[in-house]
Each structure stands twice: as C-alpha cells, then as structure tokens.
Amino acid sequence: MSFDLNMGISTATSCSHLSPPLGTVKHQISKLVKISLAKCFPGDACIEPLVAICTNKFGDYQCNNAMGIWSKIKGKSTEFKNPNSVGQAIVRNLPQSEIIGSTSVAGPGFVNILLSDEWVAKSILNMLCNGIGTWAPVFDVKTAVVDFSSPNIAKEMHVGNLRSTIIGDSIAKMLEYSNVKVLRRNHVGDWGTQFGMLIRYLFEEIPDWEDANKNAIGDLQEFYKSSKRKFDADEAFKKRAQEAVVKLQKGEEQYRAAWEKICEISRNDFSQVYKRLKVEIIEKGESFYNPYIEGVLKKLDDLGLIKESEGARVIFIEGQTIPLIVVKSDGGFNYASTDLSALWYRINEEKAEWIIYVTDVGQSQHFDMFFSAARLAGWLPNNSIPKTNHVGFGLVLGDDGKRFRTRSSEVVRLVDLLDEAVSRCKQELTQRLENNGKISEWTDAEIAETAEAVGYGAVKYADLKNNRLTNYTFSYDQMLNDKGNTAVYLLYAHARICSIIRKSGKDMEELKKVGSIVLSHADERVLGLHLMHFAEIVEEACTNLLPNVLCEYLYNLSETFTKFYTSCQVVGSPEESSRLLLCEAAAVVMRKCFYLLGITPVFKI
Ligand code: ARG
C-alpha cells in the first residue's frame, strides 16, 4: 500500500498483490447479486440476476430483479410490501465487496450500484501490470470454427470476399482473445463441375497455358468465362467437359495435375491479399470434404431424411417452399452436400462447438436450410452446443449507389484497391511531414510502414464500423479523412497519447510498479469506467457477432480520452503519475481494439 500525496487516499499499488478480475464487471456484480438473491429468497432455488450497465447518473450498473420478483410474490404473505422493499432487501443482503462504492434503490425497486473508485483504479493498474488478457470475457465454448473469406478458385477475389475476410478475421480475433480455440477455415470453392469445363478448355485451346501464365489468375478468369461460353454453345464440348469431371473425380493423373495447377495459381493470388491484410487462414476447401459426402448422406438417409424429388435427392424443410437438394438429378453433389459434410466433420472430427460462417446475406437461405437439415438430424440441439451462425453482410457500393465496380465496370481487383489506399496515405503523409518540417525525422521505411498501417486500417475500419447487414459506400476520401469516425483519426489519436507519454520522459514500466491511479476528477472517472467496459463490449460483439460494436466503443474511447485530456493536465501536474498511468491504460485498450479489428497501430505521427 502507498499513499498518494494529493488525495491522502490509500490505493493498492503493488501489482503482484492484486488478483486478476474474473470475467466482466457485469459478471462480477451478478455474482454478488446472486448471493444476495439466494439470501433474500432461500426458497426460490436460483433466481437469475438481471444486471445491466446503468444509463442514469445514479449508478454504473443496475440490478433489475425487484419488479419481476414482486409480481411473483404479490398477494402472498411475505415481509415485502412493494417492489421497492424487494430492492431494499437485495441491497441489504449484498455481500461485502471492494467492488461496490455505494448503492441506492430507485422507485419500483431498481438497485443502482456505483463502483468503488478505488476498485476501478486498482483494476486498471492490475490490467497494466498483468496484461489486458486479464480482462478477457469468458465463454462456455472451447473450440470454434470461423469459416470466412472462402473465394472461388479460378475466379478473381471480389469485394464480397474482402468483406468476409475482414469481418471473419475480426470475429476470429475476438474469440481468440476470449480464450476460445479458433479454427480459421478458408472454404475455397475448389470442386465441382466447372473444373471439367475449364480443364477441357485449357487442354484444347490453350496448350501452353501452364508456362505462359504463371500466376496469371486474371487470365484464368478469362479462360473460365470462355470455357463457360463454349460449354453453353457446343454440345460436343459439353460432353467432353462432363467426362473430364468424371476423370478428375476418379483422380486421373493429367486432370488431377491440371486441377492442382489451377488451384495453385489462384492460391498465389489470394495469398497476396492475405499478406497485405495480415490475415491468417487455413485452406480446407470444398474438395477436402468430398470423401466424406457419401458417408454423411448415408447417415441422413438412415434417419429417413432424404427423399426423392424430380430425379434429385432432397431434404424437405418445414416452412421452406423448396427442398434442400443434396444429390443433383445427374447424380452429382453440390454446395449443400459439401456444406453438410463439412459441418459433420467440424462437429465430429474437429470437435467444434460453435461454427460461424461469414458470407454475404444473399446466401442466408442456403445456411438456414442446411442448418435446419442438421437440426433434423439431431446434430444441432436447441439452445445448446454445438451451435451455428451465419454472419451475413450487405453489399459494397460505389459512388453511384450501385455495386462497387471500376470505371470500365469490371470487378475491382482487391490488390489494386488496397494498393491505392496505401499510395494515397503515403502521399498525404509525405505532404504533411514536408509542410510541418518533420520529414527529416522519418526514415523511408517508417513512412512506408505507417502508410500501410493507415491505408489497410482505413479500408478495414470503413467496413467494420457499419452494422454488417447494411450496404456501405466505398469512398477513399471518406475513409482516409483524418476527422470523424475513421481509422486515420483513431490511429492518430492513439499516436498522440503515445507522444504525451514519451514527452513526459517517465519510465512507464517503473511507474506501473511503484505508481498508483487515483480517479479524483469526474472526467478521470468517466475514462476509467469506459476502460472497464472493454470486456463487456468484446463479449457483446462476440455474442452477437457484430464487430461494429467494438468500433463504436473505440471511437467513444477516443472521445472520452480527449475530454479527459482537455480538462486534466497530465505532464507537470501534481497528479502526473496517476494520469500518465491512465493515458497508458487508454493506449493499451485502444491498441487491443485495433488488434481485434485487424488494424496495425501507429505510434508516431
Ligand atoms: N465460396 C463461397 C462463395 O464464394 C463461400 C463459401 C462459404 N462457406 C461455406 N461453408 N459455404 O460464395
């Protein structure tokens, strides 16, 4: 223990004596409320505590159990005469805890709980000493699959794949932070009848396609289109293409090799995008599940789920006008048969308890249907694990309000789109450094790294900040604006905090060990409390699979920090140590937000 000279209030400072927080603040308060409820109503086995963040000024959290309990006991002979007296009893029976500063009961029994300033300060210091991992939310899921990005072989990656990559990576990161083991899966479209068509076309029309077109995915896409045209127009070719599918599926050497080459060319192209975006993902494409399809369909058939319909084999789903086709009338398997097999594999072989699919909303019906089929098969119990979610998202639009395209109305190449963002950032940064005479303080490498961090960060943040279900308009000018809710603004806000700390000349590692935090000014408390909400926000963003919730939090954090910094002098003030620690905590939480959104922070501007 030490005494802060300004306040004379004792605060714990030695980090090693502090136990890490257990889950979110809400969970910790819920535990206290649960104990109280058990004491107040010993007969009523376990009433679930209803605790929420408080929106009025009388509390930081509130317990909303009183009214519900009252409506149950009203009329019975108890010691309670109204909901307010139930609230009073909940307060009286709360166990002694360092978390709670004070409580009050409002009108119909709402219990307002103000956190203890000392506890908030201590928790923040504890986080600084023991790492932000101590603030991770807790989930009942051990292993999750996040199926994201998933472009199609022989086709250019498009903006839809970009959205899936950005959103999926963020969801994976948030779950990983919450100590869930995440299997990041790239379910690439690498199987199906289209390969017969493409391979035949290459064999017949482009004899040197392999040598001449190393890494030439763009050409591959052209060949793909031409092969489709030929397939539709030329009956004899159609037949040869269909035979090629059979040969490929039987594993005939020449066909297999061509298929592998096509996949490799595509893969090289995809990896350019992943490298730029720093996204880790493991490819387990559609072909991986092919050997499992027959076995899985047999299981479904044995359950009596598969019916014959117009020559195809289908599963009827209640409430759906069309059935789910699992074997086409030509005997081939399709997207749904693969997805059912992949789901079976993920649940049974990979032991995934939560399987999350990130694709555009256009595929909602496919997911609804095969999830329903899996539920019929008993693979997905109600309200329990394993569970599945389709994380749908809207379109990326151009200035004209239509689907985002280049001027020549081609699909935009993602690599070009990303490079453009970086090059604009670089230009802007260089210009600014020249204008304020700081260019000599920067190396070329620093400029390049910063431009990349800001450029890619801007593209990602512009996507993630919207509720994923809405369409959004792609605009470099908007996303690269240094004012407003943009990555540029936020990255600069973070760099500014770092510069405050640097300018103080203090050794922060040392300060964490010997210093203490005191929340004396109202704006310090607001900032401290906002930091404490971090875990709850990540929990909410994961539960509802909405990264925009984290973006909103990050933006508010930077606003809250600005307010604090405007009203509280840091460097040179009597409260300097405490306030520097608060600055550091804000920077640490901001960095974690950036990380979870897939954005690389910058430290200097
Ligand atoms: N390849 C598909 C597409 O481009 C997305 C695959 C999504 N994942 C899945 N398991 N269906 O639309």
PDB file of C-alpha atoms and ligand atoms in Angstrom, residues 147 149-152 158 161 187-189 286 335 339 342 346 357-360 363 366-367 370, ligand 1:
ATOM      1  CA  ASP A 147     -15.386 -20.113 -41.992  1.00  0.00           C
ATOM      2  CA  SER A 149     -13.020 -15.327 -46.906  1.00  0.00           C
ATOM      3  CA  SER A 150     -13.589 -18.503 -48.978  1.00  0.00           C
ATOM      4  CA  PRO A 151     -13.082 -17.246 -52.544  1.00  0.00           C
ATOM      5  CA  ASN A 152     -13.622 -19.448 -55.567  1.00  0.00           C
ATOM      6  CA  HIS A 158     -14.027  -9.804 -55.176  1.00  0.00           C
ATOM      7  CA  ASN A 161     -14.612 -11.901 -50.321  1.00  0.00           C
ATOM      8  CA  HIS A 187     -13.695 -22.948 -47.526  1.00  0.00           C
ATOM      9  CA  VAL A 188     -12.483 -22.180 -51.037  1.00  0.00           C
ATOM     10  CA  GLY A 189     -14.657 -23.227 -53.955  1.00  0.00           C
ATOM     11  CA  GLU A 286     -14.688 -27.938 -50.706  1.00  0.00           C
ATOM     12  CA  TYR A 335     -22.722 -26.837 -52.440  1.00  0.00           C
ATOM     13  CA  ASP A 339     -21.583 -27.974 -46.518  1.00  0.00           C
ATOM     14  CA  ALA A 342     -18.108 -30.023 -43.662  1.00  0.00           C
ATOM     15  CA  ARG A 346     -16.340 -29.860 -37.904  1.00  0.00           C
ATOM     16  CA  TYR A 357     -19.954 -18.760 -41.494  1.00  0.00           C
ATOM     17  CA  VAL A 358     -19.198 -15.339 -42.905  1.00  0.00           C
ATOM     18  CA  THR A 359     -20.738 -14.676 -46.332  1.00  0.00           C
ATOM     19  CA  ASP A 360     -22.980 -12.094 -47.977  1.00  0.00           C
ATOM     20  CA  GLN A 363     -26.633 -16.893 -49.057  1.00  0.00           C
ATOM     21  CA  HIS A 366     -28.698 -21.773 -48.071  1.00  0.00           C
ATOM     22  CA  PHE A 367     -27.482 -21.532 -44.482  1.00  0.00           C
ATOM     23  CA  PHE A 370     -28.749 -26.732 -44.225  1.00  0.00           C
TER      24      PHE A 370
HETATM   25  N1  ARG B   1     -17.120 -19.985 -51.935  1.00  0.00           N
HETATM   26  C1  ARG B   1     -18.350 -19.416 -51.476  1.00  0.00           C
HETATM   27  C2  ARG B   1     -18.645 -18.141 -52.259  1.00  0.00           C
HETATM   28  O1  ARG B   1     -17.757 -17.548 -52.831  1.00  0.00           O
HETATM   29  C3  ARG B   1     -18.346 -19.089 -49.989  1.00  0.00           C
HETATM   30  C4  ARG B   1     -18.206 -20.279 -49.087  1.00  0.00           C
HETATM   31  C5  ARG B   1     -18.680 -20.002 -47.699  1.00  0.00           C
HETATM   32  N2  ARG B   1     -18.537 -21.102 -46.803  1.00  0.00           N
HETATM   33  C6  ARG B   1     -19.330 -22.199 -46.779  1.00  0.00           C
HETATM   34  N3  ARG B   1     -19.045 -23.150 -45.938  1.00  0.00           N
HETATM   35  N4  ARG B   1     -20.392 -22.297 -47.555  1.00  0.00           N
HETATM   36  O2  ARG B   1     -19.774 -17.712 -52.269  1.00  0.00           O
END
